[in-house]
PDB file of C-alpha atoms and ligand atoms in Angstrom:
ATOM      1  CA  MET A   1     224.997  88.998  84.582  1.00 89.00           C
ATOM      2  CA  ARG A   2     224.803  89.372  88.356  1.00 96.00           C
ATOM      3  CA  PRO A   3     223.350  86.438  90.319  1.00 97.00           C
ATOM      4  CA  PHE A   4     219.969  86.823  92.017  1.00 98.00           C
ATOM      5  CA  VAL A   5     220.736  86.269  95.695  1.00 98.00           C
ATOM      6  CA  VAL A   6     218.033  85.123  98.099  1.00 98.00           C
ATOM      7  CA  ALA A   7     219.385  85.194 101.654  1.00 98.00           C
ATOM      8  CA  ALA A   8     217.728  84.103 104.893  1.00 98.00           C
ATOM      9  CA  ASN A   9     218.551  85.996 108.083  1.00 98.00           C
ATOM     10  CA  TRP A  10     217.337  83.794 110.909  1.00 98.00           C
ATOM     11  CA  LYS A  11     218.409  86.368 113.518  1.00 98.00           C
ATOM     12  CA  MET A  12     218.250  84.836 117.031  1.00 98.00           C
ATOM     13  CA  HIS A  13     215.926  82.002 116.022  1.00 98.00           C
ATOM     14  CA  LYS A  14     216.465  78.222 115.743  1.00 98.00           C
ATOM     15  CA  GLY A  15     218.899  75.976 117.540  1.00 98.00           C
ATOM     16  CA  PRO A  16     220.860  73.180 115.837  1.00 98.00           C
ATOM     17  CA  SER A  17     218.061  70.591 115.829  1.00 98.00           C
ATOM     18  CA  GLU A  18     215.458  72.963 114.414  1.00 98.00           C
ATOM     19  CA  ALA A  19     217.989  74.148 111.823  1.00 98.00           C
ATOM     20  CA  VAL A  20     218.568  70.584 110.644  1.00 98.00           C
ATOM     21  CA  GLY A  21     214.821  69.853 110.434  1.00 98.00           C
ATOM     22  CA  TYR A  22     214.286  73.008 108.378  1.00 98.00           C
ATOM     23  CA  LEU A  23     217.116  72.243 105.950  1.00 98.00           C
ATOM     24  CA  LYS A  24     215.832  68.674 105.518  1.00 97.00           C
ATOM     25  CA  ALA A  25     212.511  70.107 104.369  1.00 97.00           C
ATOM     26  CA  PHE A  26     214.166  72.721 102.137  1.00 98.00           C
ATOM     27  CA  LEU A  27     216.887  70.692 100.437  1.00 97.00           C
ATOM     28  CA  PRO A  28     214.798  68.316  98.278  1.00 97.00           C
ATOM     29  CA  HIS A  29     213.536  71.410  96.387  1.00 96.00           C
ATOM     30  CA  ALA A  30     216.905  73.122  95.974  1.00 95.00           C
ATOM     31  CA  GLY A  31     217.671  71.437  92.651  1.00 93.00           C
ATOM     32  CA  SER A  32     214.625  72.935  90.963  1.00 95.00           C
ATOM     33  CA  LEU A  33     215.342  76.602  91.786  1.00 97.00           C
ATOM     34  CA  PRO A  34     216.115  79.046  88.955  1.00 96.00           C
ATOM     35  CA  GLY A  35     219.739  78.576  87.855  1.00 95.00           C
ATOM     36  CA  ARG A  36     220.565  82.270  88.336  1.00 96.00           C
ATOM     37  CA  ASN A  37     219.545  82.167  92.012  1.00 97.00           C
ATOM     38  CA  LYS A  38     222.093  81.925  94.800  1.00 98.00           C
ATOM     39  CA  ILE A  39     220.679  80.897  98.166  1.00 98.00           C
ATOM     40  CA  ILE A  40     222.379  81.813 101.446  1.00 98.00           C
ATOM     41  CA  PHE A  41     221.501  81.106 105.090  1.00 98.00           C
ATOM     42  CA  PHE A  42     222.738  83.542 107.756  1.00 98.00           C
ATOM     43  CA  VAL A  43     222.324  81.529 110.932  1.00 98.00           C
ATOM     44  CA  PRO A  44     223.148  81.927 114.626  1.00 98.00           C
ATOM     45  CA  ALA A  45     226.888  81.202 114.989  1.00 98.00           C
ATOM     46  CA  ILE A  46     226.118  78.292 117.287  1.00 98.00           C
ATOM     47  CA  ASP A  47     224.295  76.549 114.393  1.00 98.00           C
ATOM     48  CA  LEU A  48     227.137  76.891 111.876  1.00 98.00           C
ATOM     49  CA  TRP A  49     228.570  73.443 112.515  1.00 98.00           C
ATOM     50  CA  VAL A  50     225.348  71.527 111.826  1.00 98.00           C
ATOM     51  CA  VAL A  51     224.437  73.826 108.956  1.00 98.00           C
ATOM     52  CA  GLN A  52     227.733  73.142 107.203  1.00 98.00           C
ATOM     53  CA  GLN A  53     227.208  69.405 107.734  1.00 98.00           C
ATOM     54  CA  ALA A  54     223.785  69.700 106.080  1.00 98.00           C
ATOM     55  CA  LEU A  55     224.812  71.991 103.204  1.00 98.00           C
ATOM     56  CA  ARG A  56     228.424  71.163 102.400  1.00 95.00           C
ATOM     57  CA  ASP A  57     227.626  69.071  99.317  1.00 95.00           C
ATOM     58  CA  THR A  58     225.115  71.541  97.902  1.00 96.00           C
ATOM     59  CA  SER A  59     225.399  74.850  96.040  1.00 96.00           C
ATOM     60  CA  ILE A  60     223.715  76.680  98.928  1.00 98.00           C
ATOM     61  CA  GLY A  61     225.878  79.098 100.910  1.00 98.00           C
ATOM     62  CA  TRP A  62     225.866  79.820 104.628  1.00 98.00           C
ATOM     63  CA  GLY A  63     227.410  82.203 107.079  1.00 98.00           C
ATOM     64  CA  ALA A  64     227.236  84.115 110.357  1.00 98.00           C
ATOM     65  CA  GLN A  65     225.272  87.254 111.173  1.00 98.00           C
ATOM     66  CA  ASN A  66     228.188  89.069 112.803  1.00 98.00           C
ATOM     67  CA  CYS A  67     231.827  88.577 113.805  1.00 98.00           C
ATOM     68  CA  HIS A  68     234.674  90.329 115.575  1.00 98.00           C
ATOM     69  CA  TYR A  69     237.430  91.980 113.537  1.00 98.00           C
ATOM     70  CA  GLU A  70     240.255  90.274 115.403  1.00 98.00           C
ATOM     71  CA  ARG A  71     241.091  86.644 114.717  1.00 97.00           C
ATOM     72  CA  GLN A  72     241.549  85.765 118.394  1.00 98.00           C
ATOM     73  CA  GLY A  73     242.050  87.305 121.779  1.00 98.00           C
ATOM     74  CA  ALA A  74     240.368  88.368 124.974  1.00 98.00           C
ATOM     75  CA  PHE A  75     236.956  89.208 123.476  1.00 98.00           C
ATOM     76  CA  THR A  76     234.511  87.246 125.601  1.00 98.00           C
ATOM     77  CA  GLY A  77     231.397  86.205 123.733  1.00 97.00           C
ATOM     78  CA  GLU A  78     232.616  87.209 120.269  1.00 98.00           C
ATOM     79  CA  ASN A  79     233.149  85.029 117.182  1.00 98.00           C
ATOM     80  CA  SER A  80     236.339  84.988 115.133  1.00 98.00           C
ATOM     81  CA  PRO A  81     236.249  85.408 111.351  1.00 98.00           C
ATOM     82  CA  ALA A  82     238.903  82.677 111.120  1.00 98.00           C
ATOM     83  CA  VAL A  83     236.645  80.225 112.963  1.00 98.00           C
ATOM     84  CA  ILE A  84     233.672  81.151 110.788  1.00 98.00           C
ATOM     85  CA  ALA A  85     235.907  80.396 107.793  1.00 98.00           C
ATOM     86  CA  GLU A  86     236.944  77.084 109.376  1.00 98.00           C
ATOM     87  CA  LEU A  87     233.228  76.218 109.388  1.00 98.00           C
ATOM     88  CA  LEU A  88     233.353  76.751 105.612  1.00 98.00           C
ATOM     89  CA  ALA A  89     231.102  79.777 105.592  1.00 98.00           C
ATOM     90  CA  SER A  90     231.341  81.701 102.329  1.00 98.00           C
ATOM     91  CA  TYR A  91     229.448  84.800 103.511  1.00 98.00           C
ATOM     92  CA  THR A  92     228.815  86.824 106.685  1.00 98.00           C
ATOM     93  CA  LEU A  93     226.627  89.842 107.431  1.00 98.00           C
ATOM     94  CA  VAL A  94     228.258  93.117 108.431  1.00 98.00           C
ATOM     95  CA  GLY A  95     226.396  96.054 109.927  1.00 98.00           C
ATOM     96  CA  HIS A  96     222.842  94.776 110.037  1.00 98.00           C
ATOM     97  CA  SER A  97     220.727  97.635 111.416  1.00 97.00           C
ATOM     98  CA  GLU A  98     220.038  95.644 114.597  1.00 97.00           C
ATOM     99  CA  ARG A  99     223.801  95.492 115.180  1.00 98.00           C
ATOM    100  CA  ARG A 100     224.133  99.204 114.521  1.00 97.00           C
ATOM    101  CA  THR A 101     221.216 100.341 116.686  1.00 95.00           C
ATOM    102  CA  LEU A 102     220.945  97.725 119.458  1.00 97.00           C
ATOM    103  CA  PHE A 103     224.646  96.970 119.848  1.00 97.00           C
ATOM    104  CA  GLY A 104     226.151 100.343 118.986  1.00 97.00           C
ATOM    105  CA  GLU A 105     228.311  99.175 116.083  1.00 97.00           C
ATOM    106  CA  THR A 106     230.104 102.036 114.397  1.00 97.00           C
ATOM    107  CA  ASP A 107     231.059 102.494 110.751  1.00 97.00           C
ATOM    108  CA  GLU A 108     234.681 102.313 111.879  1.00 98.00           C
ATOM    109  CA  ALA A 109     234.291  98.876 113.518  1.00 98.00           C
ATOM    110  CA  LEU A 110     232.245  97.634 110.557  1.00 98.00           C
ATOM    111  CA  ALA A 111     234.978  98.616 108.112  1.00 98.00           C
ATOM    112  CA  LYS A 112     237.435  96.506 110.131  1.00 98.00           C
ATOM    113  CA  LYS A 113     235.029  93.554 110.212  1.00 98.00           C
ATOM    114  CA  LEU A 114     234.494  93.715 106.480  1.00 98.00           C
ATOM    115  CA  ARG A 115     238.236  93.617 105.838  1.00 98.00           C
ATOM    116  CA  ALA A 116     238.810  90.856 108.417  1.00 98.00           C
ATOM    117  CA  LEU A 117     236.256  88.673 106.641  1.00 98.00           C
ATOM    118  CA  GLN A 118     237.804  89.281 103.230  1.00 98.00           C
ATOM    119  CA  ASP A 119     241.196  88.387 104.697  1.00 98.00           C
ATOM    120  CA  VAL A 120     239.940  84.900 105.615  1.00 98.00           C
ATOM    121  CA  GLY A 121     238.210  84.394 102.253  1.00 98.00           C
ATOM    122  CA  ILE A 122     234.632  85.173 103.317  1.00 98.00           C
ATOM    123  CA  GLU A 123     232.427  87.506 101.253  1.00 98.00           C
ATOM    124  CA  PRO A 124     230.962  90.152 103.560  1.00 98.00           C
ATOM    125  CA  MET A 125     227.404  91.384 102.962  1.00 98.00           C
ATOM    126  CA  LEU A 126     227.405  95.017 104.085  1.00 98.00           C
ATOM    127  CA  CYS A 127     223.978  96.213 105.240  1.00 98.00           C
ATOM    128  CA  VAL A 128     222.980  99.859 104.940  1.00 98.00           C
ATOM    129  CA  GLY A 129     219.708 101.705 105.425  1.00 97.00           C
ATOM    130  CA  GLU A 130     218.093 104.856 106.723  1.00 97.00           C
ATOM    131  CA  THR A 131     215.734 105.311 109.672  1.00 95.00           C
ATOM    132  CA  LEU A 132     212.265 106.785 109.262  1.00 93.00           C
ATOM    133  CA  ASN A 133     213.437 110.149 110.659  1.00 94.00           C
ATOM    134  CA  GLU A 134     216.303 110.245 108.201  1.00 95.00           C
ATOM    135  CA  ARG A 135     213.988 109.442 105.296  1.00 93.00           C
ATOM    136  CA  GLU A 136     211.431 112.041 106.353  1.00 92.00           C
ATOM    137  CA  ALA A 137     214.179 114.648 106.629  1.00 95.00           C
ATOM    138  CA  GLY A 138     215.186 113.869 103.044  1.00 95.00           C
ATOM    139  CA  GLY A 139     218.482 112.319 104.147  1.00 96.00           C
ATOM    140  CA  THR A 140     218.207 108.809 102.658  1.00 97.00           C
ATOM    141  CA  GLY A 141     220.787 109.307  99.920  1.00 98.00           C
ATOM    142  CA  ASP A 142     223.365 110.909 102.209  1.00 98.00           C
ATOM    143  CA  VAL A 143     222.952 108.255 104.911  1.00 98.00           C
ATOM    144  CA  ILE A 144     223.269 105.218 102.687  1.00 98.00           C
ATOM    145  CA  ARG A 145     226.125 106.724 100.651  1.00 98.00           C
ATOM    146  CA  ARG A 146     228.011 107.440 103.881  1.00 98.00           C
ATOM    147  CA  GLN A 147     227.387 103.951 105.331  1.00 98.00           C
ATOM    148  CA  LEU A 148     228.579 102.375 102.094  1.00 98.00           C
ATOM    149  CA  ARG A 149     231.710 104.521 101.790  1.00 98.00           C
ATOM    150  CA  GLU A 150     232.675 104.104 105.446  1.00 98.00           C
ATOM    151  CA  GLY A 151     231.976 100.373 105.497  1.00 98.00           C
ATOM    152  CA  LEU A 152     234.171  99.843 102.442  1.00 98.00           C
ATOM    153  CA  LYS A 153     236.996 102.076 103.599  1.00 98.00           C
ATOM    154  CA  LEU A 154     239.410  99.236 104.409  1.00 98.00           C
ATOM    155  CA  ARG A 155     238.192  96.745 101.810  1.00 98.00           C
ATOM    156  CA  ASP A 156     240.550  94.581  99.823  1.00 98.00           C
ATOM    157  CA  PRO A 157     240.198  96.073  96.348  1.00 97.00           C
ATOM    158  CA  VAL A 158     240.296  92.711  94.581  1.00 97.00           C
ATOM    159  CA  LYS A 159     237.983  90.683  96.825  1.00 98.00           C
ATOM    160  CA  PRO A 160     234.225  90.535  96.347  1.00 98.00           C
ATOM    161  CA  PHE A 161     231.488  91.666  98.725  1.00 98.00           C
ATOM    162  CA  LEU A 162     227.727  92.157  98.565  1.00 98.00           C
ATOM    163  CA  VAL A 163     225.504  95.007  99.689  1.00 98.00           C
ATOM    164  CA  ALA A 164     222.053  94.833 101.275  1.00 98.00           C
ATOM    165  CA  TYR A 165     219.824  97.904 101.328  1.00 98.00           C
ATOM    166  CA  GLU A 166     217.468  97.584 104.288  1.00 97.00           C
ATOM    167  CA  PRO A 167     215.469 100.681 105.212  1.00 96.00           C
ATOM    168  CA  VAL A 168     215.270 100.442 109.009  1.00 94.00           C
ATOM    169  CA  TRP A 169     211.592 101.436 109.026  1.00 92.00           C
ATOM    170  CA  ALA A 170     210.747  98.417 106.852  1.00 92.00           C
ATOM    171  CA  ILE A 171     212.527  95.753 108.908  1.00 89.00           C
ATOM    172  CA  GLY A 172     210.139  93.472 110.758  1.00 87.00           C
ATOM    173  CA  THR A 173     207.373  96.079 110.547  1.00 89.00           C
ATOM    174  CA  GLY A 174     205.342  94.702 107.658  1.00 86.00           C
ATOM    175  CA  LYS A 175     205.969  98.034 105.865  1.00 85.00           C
ATOM    176  CA  VAL A 176     207.766  97.280 102.661  1.00 83.00           C
ATOM    177  CA  ALA A 177     209.432 100.036 100.648  1.00 86.00           C
ATOM    178  CA  ALA A 178     207.538 100.772  97.447  1.00 92.00           C
ATOM    179  CA  PRO A 179     209.367  98.931  94.654  1.00 94.00           C
ATOM    180  CA  ALA A 180     210.260 102.190  92.886  1.00 94.00           C
ATOM    181  CA  GLN A 181     211.478 103.693  96.183  1.00 94.00           C
ATOM    182  CA  ALA A 182     213.732 100.695  96.774  1.00 96.00           C
ATOM    183  CA  ASP A 183     214.991 100.782  93.206  1.00 96.00           C
ATOM    184  CA  GLU A 184     215.910 104.449  93.581  1.00 96.00           C
ATOM    185  CA  ALA A 185     217.967 103.743  96.721  1.00 97.00           C
ATOM    186  CA  HIS A 186     219.703 100.884  94.903  1.00 98.00           C
ATOM    187  CA  ARG A 187     220.553 103.236  92.057  1.00 98.00           C
ATOM    188  CA  VAL A 188     222.121 105.682  94.535  1.00 98.00           C
ATOM    189  CA  LEU A 189     224.199 102.835  95.975  1.00 98.00           C
ATOM    190  CA  ARG A 190     225.297 101.606  92.562  1.00 98.00           C
ATOM    191  CA  GLU A 191     226.426 105.100  91.601  1.00 98.00           C
ATOM    192  CA  GLU A 192     228.369 105.347  94.832  1.00 98.00           C
ATOM    193  CA  LEU A 193     229.988 101.960  94.155  1.00 98.00           C
ATOM    194  CA  GLU A 194     231.101 103.315  90.803  1.00 98.00           C
ATOM    195  CA  ARG A 195     232.653 106.347  92.513  1.00 98.00           C
ATOM    196  CA  ILE A 196     234.408 104.049  94.998  1.00 98.00           C
ATOM    197  CA  GLY A 197     235.740 101.371  92.713  1.00 97.00           C
ATOM    198  CA  GLY A 198     234.818 102.138  89.121  1.00 98.00           C
ATOM    199  CA  ARG A 199     232.269 100.808  86.687  1.00 97.00           C
ATOM    200  CA  ASP A 200     233.361  97.213  86.972  1.00 97.00           C
ATOM    201  CA  LEU A 201     232.805  97.116  90.731  1.00 98.00           C
ATOM    202  CA  ALA A 202     229.375  98.728  90.360  1.00 98.00           C
ATOM    203  CA  GLU A 203     228.370  96.261  87.649  1.00 97.00           C
ATOM    204  CA  LYS A 204     229.439  93.103  89.418  1.00 97.00           C
ATOM    205  CA  THR A 205     228.357  93.785  93.030  1.00 98.00           C
ATOM    206  CA  PRO A 206     224.915  92.416  93.920  1.00 98.00           C
ATOM    207  CA  ILE A 207     222.687  94.835  95.865  1.00 98.00           C
ATOM    208  CA  LEU A 208     219.917  93.036  97.763  1.00 98.00           C
ATOM    209  CA  TYR A 209     216.756  94.575  99.181  1.00 97.00           C
ATOM    210  CA  GLY A 210     215.611  93.688 102.717  1.00 97.00           C
ATOM    211  CA  GLY A 211     212.648  94.768 104.839  1.00 96.00           C
ATOM    212  CA  SER A 212     209.391  92.802 105.096  1.00 94.00           C
ATOM    213  CA  VAL A 213     209.992  90.805 101.908  1.00 96.00           C
ATOM    214  CA  LYS A 214     207.307  88.101 101.560  1.00 96.00           C
ATOM    215  CA  PRO A 215     206.124  85.818  98.764  1.00 96.00           C
ATOM    216  CA  GLU A 216     203.271  88.315  98.156  1.00 95.00           C
ATOM    217  CA  ASN A 217     205.523  91.297  97.382  1.00 95.00           C
ATOM    218  CA  SER A 218     208.639  89.609  96.021  1.00 96.00           C
ATOM    219  CA  GLY A 219     207.641  89.542  92.346  1.00 95.00           C
ATOM    220  CA  GLU A 220     207.160  93.287  92.116  1.00 95.00           C
ATOM    221  CA  LEU A 221     210.431  93.971  93.926  1.00 96.00           C
ATOM    222  CA  ALA A 222     212.386  91.523  91.768  1.00 97.00           C
ATOM    223  CA  ALA A 223     211.046  93.257  88.647  1.00 96.00           C
ATOM    224  CA  GLN A 224     213.027  96.414  89.554  1.00 96.00           C
ATOM    225  CA  SER A 225     216.158  96.604  87.474  1.00 94.00           C
ATOM    226  CA  GLU A 226     218.561  97.442  90.332  1.00 96.00           C
ATOM    227  CA  ILE A 227     217.326  94.809  92.815  1.00 97.00           C
ATOM    228  CA  ASP A 228     219.606  91.757  92.737  1.00 98.00           C
ATOM    229  CA  GLY A 229     217.989  89.704  95.462  1.00 98.00           C
ATOM    230  CA  PHE A 230     216.505  89.746  98.955  1.00 98.00           C
ATOM    231  CA  LEU A 231     217.679  89.601 102.541  1.00 98.00           C
ATOM    232  CA  VAL A 232     214.760  88.038 104.374  1.00 98.00           C
ATOM    233  CA  GLY A 233     214.112  87.932 108.113  1.00 98.00           C
ATOM    234  CA  GLY A 234     210.605  86.953 109.240  1.00 97.00           C
ATOM    235  CA  ALA A 235     209.561  85.137 106.063  1.00 98.00           C
ATOM    236  CA  SER A 236     212.736  83.022 106.113  1.00 98.00           C
ATOM    237  CA  LEU A 237     211.770  81.282 109.345  1.00 98.00           C
ATOM    238  CA  GLN A 238     209.338  78.890 107.641  1.00 97.00           C
ATOM    239  CA  ALA A 239     210.943  76.653 105.009  1.00 97.00           C
ATOM    240  CA  GLU A 240     207.880  76.855 102.777  1.00 96.00           C
ATOM    241  CA  ALA A 241     207.695  80.657 102.659  1.00 97.00           C
ATOM    242  CA  PHE A 242     211.427  80.937 102.092  1.00 98.00           C
ATOM    243  CA  LEU A 243     211.253  78.348  99.344  1.00 98.00           C
ATOM    244  CA  ALA A 244     208.639  80.460  97.585  1.00 97.00           C
ATOM    245  CA  LEU A 245     211.058  83.411  97.725  1.00 98.00           C
ATOM    246  CA  ALA A 246     213.971  81.244  96.605  1.00 98.00           C
ATOM    247  CA  ARG A 247     211.928  80.421  93.500  1.00 97.00           C
ATOM    248  CA  THR A 248     211.699  84.089  92.470  1.00 97.00           C
ATOM    249  CA  GLU A 249     212.553  84.457  88.834  1.00 94.00           C
ATOM    250  CA  LYS A 250     214.532  87.583  87.927  1.00 93.00           C
ATOM    251  CA  LYS A 251     213.454  88.570  84.451  1.00 80.00           C
ATOM    252  CA  LYS A 252     215.608  91.624  83.641  1.00 70.00           C
TER     253      LYS A 252
HETATM  254  P1  PGA B   1     212.331  91.221 107.862  1.00 93.75           P
HETATM  255  O1  PGA B   1     213.893  91.369 108.255  1.00 93.75           O
HETATM  256  O2  PGA B   1     212.286  90.463 106.566  1.00 93.75           O
HETATM  257  O3  PGA B   1     211.721  90.472 109.004  1.00 93.75           O
HETATM  258  O4  PGA B   1     211.810  92.615 107.708  1.00 93.75           O
HETATM  259  C1  PGA B   1     214.872  91.646 107.297  1.00 93.75           C
HETATM  260  C2  PGA B   1     216.225  91.747 107.961  1.00 93.75           C
HETATM  261  O5  PGA B   1     216.301  92.293 109.078  1.00 93.75           O
HETATM  262  O6  PGA B   1     217.242  91.292 107.412  1.00 93.75           O
END
């Protein structure tokens, strides 16, 4: 059975002291979450040190929101996958739509990042999703299949990764994909995973949904058979709201 993964994406919010205060409020409840749930915090890289201090003796995972694909070098302002691994991160986001659209990240660079993370023992979470124009033109399936295939092009065939489906039009907009719509996109991705790496890969890889997930809509989304968790932006910024999502019980 795949885990149910509830991941917080803090984006460019919270410095080290706020991060510690948040985790102090969250941690006392972590022991009572459903056993199938895996919780992950994707935090600003500058918070990773204090976050690992706070979480290192727990079953909660943490990681960065982006990295470079080289381990070191003249790349001013970038973060090395090796250093993220030194901070004991188990996961890192690759290809969030804000990276793709605001920072011009290409499928080619993302494929290198994904491999670089696997090479240092970090599980990448590859984000894919269509824009509103692409959806309205009927291109959703083609876009997300292409992003998945290209992002996985250089992957290590034996190392794990996760996928997050985040329709761009639903991120931070309050517009959530209809549960059946999201489930359909997840099914397309799972079929593509099977084409890429066989049935076993498709069965074991968690596919999370992201885009305006809140405690009010999480139950209906989690009830969809292909949804294996959430990647949560806005609603992860308050410990209480995120805790409510972390408590989601996956029934199927
Ligand atoms: P949102 O962001 O929950 O605020 O829509 C999700 C994300 O960008 O990962």
